[in-house]
Structures are given as structure tokens and as C-alpha cells.
mmCIF file of C-alpha atoms in Angstrom:
data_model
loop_
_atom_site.group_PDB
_atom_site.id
_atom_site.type_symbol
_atom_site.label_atom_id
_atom_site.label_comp_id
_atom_site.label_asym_id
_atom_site.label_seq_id
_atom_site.Cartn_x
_atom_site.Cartn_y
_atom_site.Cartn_z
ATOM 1 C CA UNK W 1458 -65.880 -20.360 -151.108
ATOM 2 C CA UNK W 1459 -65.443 -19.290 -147.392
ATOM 3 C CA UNK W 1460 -63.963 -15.390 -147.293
ATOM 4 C CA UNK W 1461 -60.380 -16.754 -145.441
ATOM 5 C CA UNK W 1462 -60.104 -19.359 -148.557
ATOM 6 C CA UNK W 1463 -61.000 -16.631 -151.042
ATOM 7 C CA UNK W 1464 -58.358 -14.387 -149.325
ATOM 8 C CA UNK W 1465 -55.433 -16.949 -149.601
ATOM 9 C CA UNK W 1466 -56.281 -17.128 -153.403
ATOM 10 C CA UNK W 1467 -56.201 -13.718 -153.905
ATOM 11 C CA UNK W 1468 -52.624 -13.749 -151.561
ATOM 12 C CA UNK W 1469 -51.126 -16.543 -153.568
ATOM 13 C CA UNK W 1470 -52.086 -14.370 -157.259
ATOM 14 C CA UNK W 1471 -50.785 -11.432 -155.795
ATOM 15 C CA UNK W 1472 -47.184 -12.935 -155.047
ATOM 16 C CA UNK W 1473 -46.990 -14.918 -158.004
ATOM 17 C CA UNK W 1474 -47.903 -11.795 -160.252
ATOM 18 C CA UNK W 1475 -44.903 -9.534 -157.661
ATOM 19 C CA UNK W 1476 -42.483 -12.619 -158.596
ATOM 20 C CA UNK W 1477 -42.468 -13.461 -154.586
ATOM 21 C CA UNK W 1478 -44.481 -16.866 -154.193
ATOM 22 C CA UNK W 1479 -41.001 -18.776 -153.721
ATOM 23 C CA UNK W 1480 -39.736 -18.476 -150.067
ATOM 24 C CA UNK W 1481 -35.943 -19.751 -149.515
ATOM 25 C CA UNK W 1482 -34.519 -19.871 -146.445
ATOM 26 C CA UNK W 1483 -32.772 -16.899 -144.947
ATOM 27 C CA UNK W 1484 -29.657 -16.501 -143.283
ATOM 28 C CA UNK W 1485 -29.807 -14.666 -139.587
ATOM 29 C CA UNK W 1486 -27.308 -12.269 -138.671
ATOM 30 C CA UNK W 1487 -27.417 -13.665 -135.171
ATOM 31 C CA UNK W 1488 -28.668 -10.076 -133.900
ATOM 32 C CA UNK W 1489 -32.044 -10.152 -132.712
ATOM 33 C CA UNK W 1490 -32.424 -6.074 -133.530
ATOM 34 C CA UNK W 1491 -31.767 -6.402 -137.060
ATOM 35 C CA UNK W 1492 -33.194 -10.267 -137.502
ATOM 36 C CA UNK W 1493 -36.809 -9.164 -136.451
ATOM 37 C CA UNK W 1494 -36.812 -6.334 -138.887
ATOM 38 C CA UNK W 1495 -36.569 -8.828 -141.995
ATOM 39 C CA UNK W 1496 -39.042 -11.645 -143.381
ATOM 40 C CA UNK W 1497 -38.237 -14.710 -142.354
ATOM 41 C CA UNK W 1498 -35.817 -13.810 -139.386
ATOM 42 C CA UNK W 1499 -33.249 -13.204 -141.567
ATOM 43 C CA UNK W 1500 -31.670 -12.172 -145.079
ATOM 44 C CA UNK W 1501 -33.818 -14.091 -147.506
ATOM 45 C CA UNK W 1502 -31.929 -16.570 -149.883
ATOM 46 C CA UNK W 1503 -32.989 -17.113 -153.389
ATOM 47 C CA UNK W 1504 -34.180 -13.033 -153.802
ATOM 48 C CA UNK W 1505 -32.366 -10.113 -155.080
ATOM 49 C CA UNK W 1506 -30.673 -7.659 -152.232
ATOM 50 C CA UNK W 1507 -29.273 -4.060 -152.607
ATOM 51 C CA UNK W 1508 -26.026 -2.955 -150.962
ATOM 52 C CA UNK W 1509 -24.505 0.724 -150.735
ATOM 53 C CA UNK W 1510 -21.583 2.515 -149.469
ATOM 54 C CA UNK W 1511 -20.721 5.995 -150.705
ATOM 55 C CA UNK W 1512 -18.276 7.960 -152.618
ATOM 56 C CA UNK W 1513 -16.122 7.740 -149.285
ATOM 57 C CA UNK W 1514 -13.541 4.656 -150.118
ATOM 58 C CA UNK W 1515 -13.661 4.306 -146.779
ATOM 59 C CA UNK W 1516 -17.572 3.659 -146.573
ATOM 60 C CA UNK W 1517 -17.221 1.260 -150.007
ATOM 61 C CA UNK W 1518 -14.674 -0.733 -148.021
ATOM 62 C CA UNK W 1519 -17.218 -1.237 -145.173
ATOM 63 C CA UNK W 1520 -19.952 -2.277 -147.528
ATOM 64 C CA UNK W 1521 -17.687 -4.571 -149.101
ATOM 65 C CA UNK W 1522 -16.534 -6.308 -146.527
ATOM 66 C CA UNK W 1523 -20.470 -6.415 -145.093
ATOM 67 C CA UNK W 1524 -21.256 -8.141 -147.735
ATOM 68 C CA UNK W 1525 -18.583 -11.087 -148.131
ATOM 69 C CA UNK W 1526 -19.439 -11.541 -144.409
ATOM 70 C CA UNK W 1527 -22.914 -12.437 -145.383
ATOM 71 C CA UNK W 1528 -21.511 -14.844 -148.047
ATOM 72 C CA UNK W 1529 -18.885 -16.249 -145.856
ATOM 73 C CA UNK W 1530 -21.940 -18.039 -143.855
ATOM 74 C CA UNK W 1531 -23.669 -19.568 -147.059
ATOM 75 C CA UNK W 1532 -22.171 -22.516 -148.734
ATOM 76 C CA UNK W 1533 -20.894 -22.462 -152.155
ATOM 77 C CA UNK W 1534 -19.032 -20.553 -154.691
ATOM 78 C CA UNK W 1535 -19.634 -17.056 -155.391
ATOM 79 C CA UNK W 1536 -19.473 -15.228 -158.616
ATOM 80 C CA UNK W 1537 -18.347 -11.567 -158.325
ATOM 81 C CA UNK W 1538 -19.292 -10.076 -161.564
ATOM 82 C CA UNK W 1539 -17.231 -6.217 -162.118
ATOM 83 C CA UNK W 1540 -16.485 -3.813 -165.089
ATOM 84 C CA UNK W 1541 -13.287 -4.373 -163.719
ATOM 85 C CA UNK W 1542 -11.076 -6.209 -161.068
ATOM 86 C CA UNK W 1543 -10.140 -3.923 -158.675
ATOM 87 C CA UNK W 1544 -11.507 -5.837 -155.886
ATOM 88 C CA UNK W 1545 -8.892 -6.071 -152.749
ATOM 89 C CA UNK W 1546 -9.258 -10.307 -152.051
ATOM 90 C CA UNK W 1547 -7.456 -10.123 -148.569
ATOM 91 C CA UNK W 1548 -10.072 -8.352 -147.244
ATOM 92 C CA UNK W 1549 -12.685 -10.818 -147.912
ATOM 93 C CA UNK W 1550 -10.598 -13.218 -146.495
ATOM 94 C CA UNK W 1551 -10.582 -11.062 -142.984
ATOM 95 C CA UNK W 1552 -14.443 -11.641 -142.860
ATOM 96 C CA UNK W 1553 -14.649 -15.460 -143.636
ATOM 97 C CA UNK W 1554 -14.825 -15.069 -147.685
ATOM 98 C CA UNK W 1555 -11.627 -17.455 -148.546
ATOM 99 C CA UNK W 1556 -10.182 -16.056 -151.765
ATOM 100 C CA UNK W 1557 -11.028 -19.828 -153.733
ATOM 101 C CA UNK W 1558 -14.142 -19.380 -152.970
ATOM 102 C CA UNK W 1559 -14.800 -16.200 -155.516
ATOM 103 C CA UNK W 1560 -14.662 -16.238 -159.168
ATOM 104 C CA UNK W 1561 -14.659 -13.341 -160.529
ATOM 105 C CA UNK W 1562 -16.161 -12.146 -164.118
ATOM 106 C CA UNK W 1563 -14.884 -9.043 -165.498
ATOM 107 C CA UNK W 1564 -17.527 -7.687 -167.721
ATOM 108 C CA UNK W 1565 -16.441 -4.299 -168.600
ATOM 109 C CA UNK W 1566 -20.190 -1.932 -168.297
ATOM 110 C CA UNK W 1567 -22.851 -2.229 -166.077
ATOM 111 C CA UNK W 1568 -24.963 -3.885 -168.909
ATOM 112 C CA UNK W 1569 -22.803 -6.520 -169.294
ATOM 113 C CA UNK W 1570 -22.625 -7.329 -165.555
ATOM 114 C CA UNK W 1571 -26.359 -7.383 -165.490
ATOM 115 C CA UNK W 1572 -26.464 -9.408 -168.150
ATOM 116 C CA UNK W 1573 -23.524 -11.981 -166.718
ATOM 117 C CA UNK W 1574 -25.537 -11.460 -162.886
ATOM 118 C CA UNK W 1575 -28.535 -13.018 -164.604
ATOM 119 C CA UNK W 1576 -26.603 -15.414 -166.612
ATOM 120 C CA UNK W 1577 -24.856 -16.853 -163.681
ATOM 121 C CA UNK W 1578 -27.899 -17.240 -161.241
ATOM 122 C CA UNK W 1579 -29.377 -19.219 -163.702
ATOM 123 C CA UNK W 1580 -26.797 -22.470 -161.831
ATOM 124 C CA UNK W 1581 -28.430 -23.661 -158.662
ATOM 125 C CA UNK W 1582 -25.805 -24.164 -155.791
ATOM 126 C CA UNK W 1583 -23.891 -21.096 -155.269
ATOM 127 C CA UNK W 1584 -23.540 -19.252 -152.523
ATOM 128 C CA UNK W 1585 -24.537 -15.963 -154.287
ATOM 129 C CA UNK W 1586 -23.952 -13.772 -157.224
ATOM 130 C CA UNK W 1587 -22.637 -10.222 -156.809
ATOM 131 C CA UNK W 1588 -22.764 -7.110 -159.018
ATOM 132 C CA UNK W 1589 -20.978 -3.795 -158.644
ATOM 133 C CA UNK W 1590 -22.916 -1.558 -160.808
ATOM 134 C CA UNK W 1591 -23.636 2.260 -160.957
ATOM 135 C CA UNK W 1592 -27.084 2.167 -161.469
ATOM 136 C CA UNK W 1593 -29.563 -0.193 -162.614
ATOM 137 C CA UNK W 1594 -33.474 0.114 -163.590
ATOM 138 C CA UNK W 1595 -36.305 -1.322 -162.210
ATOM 139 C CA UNK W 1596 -36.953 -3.795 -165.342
ATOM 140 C CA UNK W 1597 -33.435 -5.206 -164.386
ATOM 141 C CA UNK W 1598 -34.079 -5.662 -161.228
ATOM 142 C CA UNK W 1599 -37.202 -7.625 -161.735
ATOM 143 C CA UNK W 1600 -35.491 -10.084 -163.966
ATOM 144 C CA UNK W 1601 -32.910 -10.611 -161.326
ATOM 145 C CA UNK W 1602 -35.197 -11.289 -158.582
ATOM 146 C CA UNK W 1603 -37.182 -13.632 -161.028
ATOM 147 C CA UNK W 1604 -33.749 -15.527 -161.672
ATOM 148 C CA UNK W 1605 -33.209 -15.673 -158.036
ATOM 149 C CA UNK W 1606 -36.452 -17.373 -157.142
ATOM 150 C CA UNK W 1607 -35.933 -19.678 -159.789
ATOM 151 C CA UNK W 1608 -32.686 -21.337 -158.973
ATOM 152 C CA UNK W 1609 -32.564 -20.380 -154.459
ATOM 153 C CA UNK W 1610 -29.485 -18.088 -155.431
ATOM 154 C CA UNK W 1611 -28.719 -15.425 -153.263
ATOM 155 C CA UNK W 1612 -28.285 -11.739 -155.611
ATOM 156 C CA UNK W 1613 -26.588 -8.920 -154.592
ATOM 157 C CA UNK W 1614 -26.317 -5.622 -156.386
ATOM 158 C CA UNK W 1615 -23.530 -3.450 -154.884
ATOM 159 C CA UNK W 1616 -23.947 0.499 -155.737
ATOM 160 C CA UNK W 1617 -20.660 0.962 -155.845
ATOM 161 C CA UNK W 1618 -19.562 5.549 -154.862
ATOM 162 C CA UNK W 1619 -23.557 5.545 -154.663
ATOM 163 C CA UNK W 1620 -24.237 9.221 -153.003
ATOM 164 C CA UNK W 1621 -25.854 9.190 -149.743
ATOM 165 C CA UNK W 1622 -28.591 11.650 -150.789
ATOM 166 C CA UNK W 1623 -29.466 10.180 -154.215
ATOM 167 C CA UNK W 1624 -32.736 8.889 -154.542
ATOM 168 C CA UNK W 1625 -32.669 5.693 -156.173
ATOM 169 C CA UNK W 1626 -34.979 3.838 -158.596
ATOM 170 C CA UNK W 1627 -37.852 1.660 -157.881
ATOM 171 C CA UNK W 1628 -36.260 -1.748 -157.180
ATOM 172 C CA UNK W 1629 -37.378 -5.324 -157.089
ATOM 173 C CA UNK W 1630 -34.979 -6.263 -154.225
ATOM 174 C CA UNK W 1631 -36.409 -7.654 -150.737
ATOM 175 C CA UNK W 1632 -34.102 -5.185 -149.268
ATOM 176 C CA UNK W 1633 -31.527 -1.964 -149.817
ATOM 177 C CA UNK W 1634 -29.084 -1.894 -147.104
ATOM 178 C CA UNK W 1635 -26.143 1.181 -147.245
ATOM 179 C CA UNK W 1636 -23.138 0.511 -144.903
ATOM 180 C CA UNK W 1637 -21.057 3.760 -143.698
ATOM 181 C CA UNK W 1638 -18.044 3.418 -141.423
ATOM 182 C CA UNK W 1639 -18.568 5.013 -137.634
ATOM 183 C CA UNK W 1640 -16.091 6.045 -135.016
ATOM 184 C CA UNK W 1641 -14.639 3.144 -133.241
ATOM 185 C CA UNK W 1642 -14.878 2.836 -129.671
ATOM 186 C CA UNK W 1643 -12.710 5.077 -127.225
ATOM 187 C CA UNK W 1644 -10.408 2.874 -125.507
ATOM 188 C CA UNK W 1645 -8.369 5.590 -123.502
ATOM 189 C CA UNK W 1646 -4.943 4.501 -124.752
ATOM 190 C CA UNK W 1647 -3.363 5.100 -128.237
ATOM 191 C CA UNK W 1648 -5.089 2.193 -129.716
ATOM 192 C CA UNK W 1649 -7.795 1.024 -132.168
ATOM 193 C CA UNK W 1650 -11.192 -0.763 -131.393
ATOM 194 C CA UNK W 1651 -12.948 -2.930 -133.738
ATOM 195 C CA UNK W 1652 -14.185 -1.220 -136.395
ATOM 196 C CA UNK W 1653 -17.756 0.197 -136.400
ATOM 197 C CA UNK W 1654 -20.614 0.404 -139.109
ATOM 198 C CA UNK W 1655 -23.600 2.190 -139.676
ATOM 199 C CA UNK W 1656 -25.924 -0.263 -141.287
ATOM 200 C CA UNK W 1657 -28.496 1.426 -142.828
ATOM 201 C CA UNK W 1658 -31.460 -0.578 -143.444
ATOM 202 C CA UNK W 1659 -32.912 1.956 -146.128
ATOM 203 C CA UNK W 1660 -35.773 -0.443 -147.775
ATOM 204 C CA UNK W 1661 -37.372 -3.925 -146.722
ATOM 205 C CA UNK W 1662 -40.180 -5.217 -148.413
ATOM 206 C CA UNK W 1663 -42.882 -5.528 -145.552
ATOM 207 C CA UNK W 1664 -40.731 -3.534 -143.158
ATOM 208 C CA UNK W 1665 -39.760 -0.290 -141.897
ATOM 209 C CA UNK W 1666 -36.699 1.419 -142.647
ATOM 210 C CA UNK W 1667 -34.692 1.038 -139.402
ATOM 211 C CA UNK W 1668 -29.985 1.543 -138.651
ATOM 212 C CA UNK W 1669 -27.725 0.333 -135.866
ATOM 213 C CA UNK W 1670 -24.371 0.793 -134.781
ATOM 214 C CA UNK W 1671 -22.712 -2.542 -135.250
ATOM 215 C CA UNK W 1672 -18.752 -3.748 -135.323
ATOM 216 C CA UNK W 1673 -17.413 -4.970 -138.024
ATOM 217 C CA UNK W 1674 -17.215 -8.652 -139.358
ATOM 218 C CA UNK W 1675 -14.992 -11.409 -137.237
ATOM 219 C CA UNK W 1676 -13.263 -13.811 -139.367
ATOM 220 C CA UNK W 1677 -16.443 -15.741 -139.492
ATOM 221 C CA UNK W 1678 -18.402 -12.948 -141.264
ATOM 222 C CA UNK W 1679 -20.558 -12.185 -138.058
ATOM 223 C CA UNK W 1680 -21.157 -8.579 -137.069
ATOM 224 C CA UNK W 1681 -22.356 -7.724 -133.087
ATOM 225 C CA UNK W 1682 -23.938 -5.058 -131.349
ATOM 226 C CA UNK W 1683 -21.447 -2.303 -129.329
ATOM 227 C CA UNK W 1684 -21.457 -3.976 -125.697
ATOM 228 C CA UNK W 1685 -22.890 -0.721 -124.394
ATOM 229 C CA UNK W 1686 -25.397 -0.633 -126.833
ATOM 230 C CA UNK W 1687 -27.047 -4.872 -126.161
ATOM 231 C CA UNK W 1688 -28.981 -3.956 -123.563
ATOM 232 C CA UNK W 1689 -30.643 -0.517 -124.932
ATOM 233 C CA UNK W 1690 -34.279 -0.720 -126.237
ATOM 234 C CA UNK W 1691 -34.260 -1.257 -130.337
ATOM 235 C CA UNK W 1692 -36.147 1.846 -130.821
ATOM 236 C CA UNK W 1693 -33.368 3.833 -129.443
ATOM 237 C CA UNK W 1694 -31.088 2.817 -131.982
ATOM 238 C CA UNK W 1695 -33.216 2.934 -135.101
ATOM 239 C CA UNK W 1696 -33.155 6.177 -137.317
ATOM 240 C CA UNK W 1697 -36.096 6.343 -139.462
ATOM 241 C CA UNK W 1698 -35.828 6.848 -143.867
ATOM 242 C CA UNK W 1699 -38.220 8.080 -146.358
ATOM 243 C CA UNK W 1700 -39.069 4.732 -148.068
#
């Protein structure tokens, strides 16, 4: 067997053993910065994904709202599984996520919505499953990602109050993103600019750790670069993490 056939084989074992031989298509953020940072262009369907805020309501806002923006632009229902519902709905609705869209599935612990996450992405053609959870361990995550591949639904953990400076567990997920709010722009004049983010691209399997000042979702669930900030070199804006 030639050495480049012999290396495939070896490839192809390798992701079927990590539980990543199944590639789904991914969903851009329209940003070139962030797109070339992740596999495929984009956030990968059908594969588990970590989002963060902090204890800051203000920063679990932003990550909420990031993340109903990135189910606004994928078709289907999405299952929102919480201990409890304390979810504000309007605000999905102000980045694209229409309130009949989301079913939610109060589950009352964090095993519970684990075990209702996994339950639920076991139904091909959702948009994606959601789970606000505390903390989860590795094993959990693995079975997630496996259910995931399996049916091409998109998985989202959300860490909901997770501290900025805790190190988290070992984690299955094709990426851990943590979204903090930033100063808005200075317009002069007693006003308010669209909202600004700090997206935090804290893991990506393949990747480097990389952030960016972006503005908040439109009503279509797409975030943009600051104008001033388009034409700057992406290295400039990146901050690096400890992986």
C-alpha cells in the first residue's frame, strides 16, 4: 500500500475512533476574520458547540442573544432544554429567533437537561438543541457530540454565570466560544450605538484561540465588524488563550 493511501487509513481510524468522521455543513458568520478561524468556513452543523457568558447578567444576555442569532440562520425548530424557564423570548426575537420557533423543555438539574439534550438530538431536522447547564463532564460531552453526528443536529451547551477565570473540563465540542458585552461606540451626542461584543473564541478543534470586537446581532441574527475596525489586519484584533 503506497505511504499517502496508508496515511488516509490511518486519518479515517483516527476520526472515527475521536467521533469526527461525519462532516455537516457549517453555517458562516459572513465575517471573513472569524470564518477562516473555523473548519469548514464556518460553525460546523451536526457537532456539539460550547457557549459562555459570565456571572455579569449583562454578559449572559450577550451570549444569549449570540447564540439565537446563530439559530435564527438555520432552518427548523429548536429545542431549548433549562432547569427552569427564565428565558426572556423577546429578545430572541430581536436577533431573528421568532418565539414559535423554540420549544422549550424544563428539566429541572443539569442531569436531566443532558439527558433531554441527548434525547432530543436523537430527531433529524431541527435547527439545533440548546442546554443551559452549570457544568458538564467530558463523558457527557462525548455522547452529545456522538448524537450530533448521528442525526446533522446542531448542539449547543450554554455555561450559563460561567466565571471568566475558571478553567473548564476537557470537552468534546468543535468549539468553546464566551461572549462579554464591550463599550459601544462614541457617537458624540447623548445617544446609544449598536451594541458591542467581545467574542471570545476560547477553543477550536484544529485552531487557535483567537477574539474580536463585533456588534451585536441585526434582526437577521448577523453580527459585523466595528466600521473602523474592517479594514485592520486580523492579527491586530486577535487576543491569544491558553488552550
Amino acid at each position: 500500500m503506497r505511504q499517502s493511501n496508508v496515511l488516509e487509513d490511518l486519518r479515517a481510524r483516527i476520526a472515527q475512533i475521536e467521533g469526527t468522521g461525519v462532516r455537516h455543513a457549517a453555517v458562516p458568520f459572513g465575517i471573513g476574520a472569524l470564518d477562516q478561524r473555523l473548519p469548514g468556513a464556518g460553525l460546523a452543523t451536526g457537532a456539539l458547540h460550547e457557549i459562555a457568558g459570565s456571572p455579569d447578567l449583562a454578559d449572559d444576555a450577550c451570549a444569549t442573544v449570540f447564540l439565537a442569532g446563530i439559530l435564527a440562520r438555520i432552518d427548523g425548530p429548536v429545542l431549548w432544554c433549562l432547569r427552569w424557564r427564565d428565558l426572556f423570548a423577546p429578545a430572541l426575537h430581536l436577533a431573528g429567533l421568532h418565539p414559535e420557533r423554540v420549544i422549550y423543555v424544563e428539566a429541572g438539574s443539569d442531569p436531566n437537561v443532558l439527558l433531554a439534550m441527548e434525547e432530543c438530538l436523537r430527531h433529524a431536522g431541527i435547527a439545533g438543541v440548546v442546554g443551559e447547564v452549570a457544568k458538564y463532564s467530558t463523558t457527557a460531552s462525548k455522547r452529545l457530540q456522538l448524537a450530533a453526528e448521528s442525526s446533522g443536529v446542531t448542539a449547543f451547551v450554554f455555561r450559563r454565570a460561567s466565571k471568566v477565570e475558571q478553567v473548564a473540563e476537557g470537552t468534546a465540542a468543535v468549539t468553546r466560544w464566551r461572549v462579554l458585552a464591550a463599550p459601544s461606540e462614541d457617537l458624540g451626542i447623548p445617544s446609544l450605538g449598536r451594541p458591542r461584543w467581545r467574542v471570545e473564541l476560547e477553543r477550536v478543534r484544529g485552531g487557535n484561540p483567537q477574539s474580536w470586537i463585533v456588534e451585536a446581532c441585526d434582526a437577521t441574527g448577523r453580527i459585523a465588524l466595528p466600521a473602523a475596525l474592517v479594514d485592520r489586519p486580523a492579527a491586530a484584533e486577535g487576543r491569544k488563550f491558553v488552550a
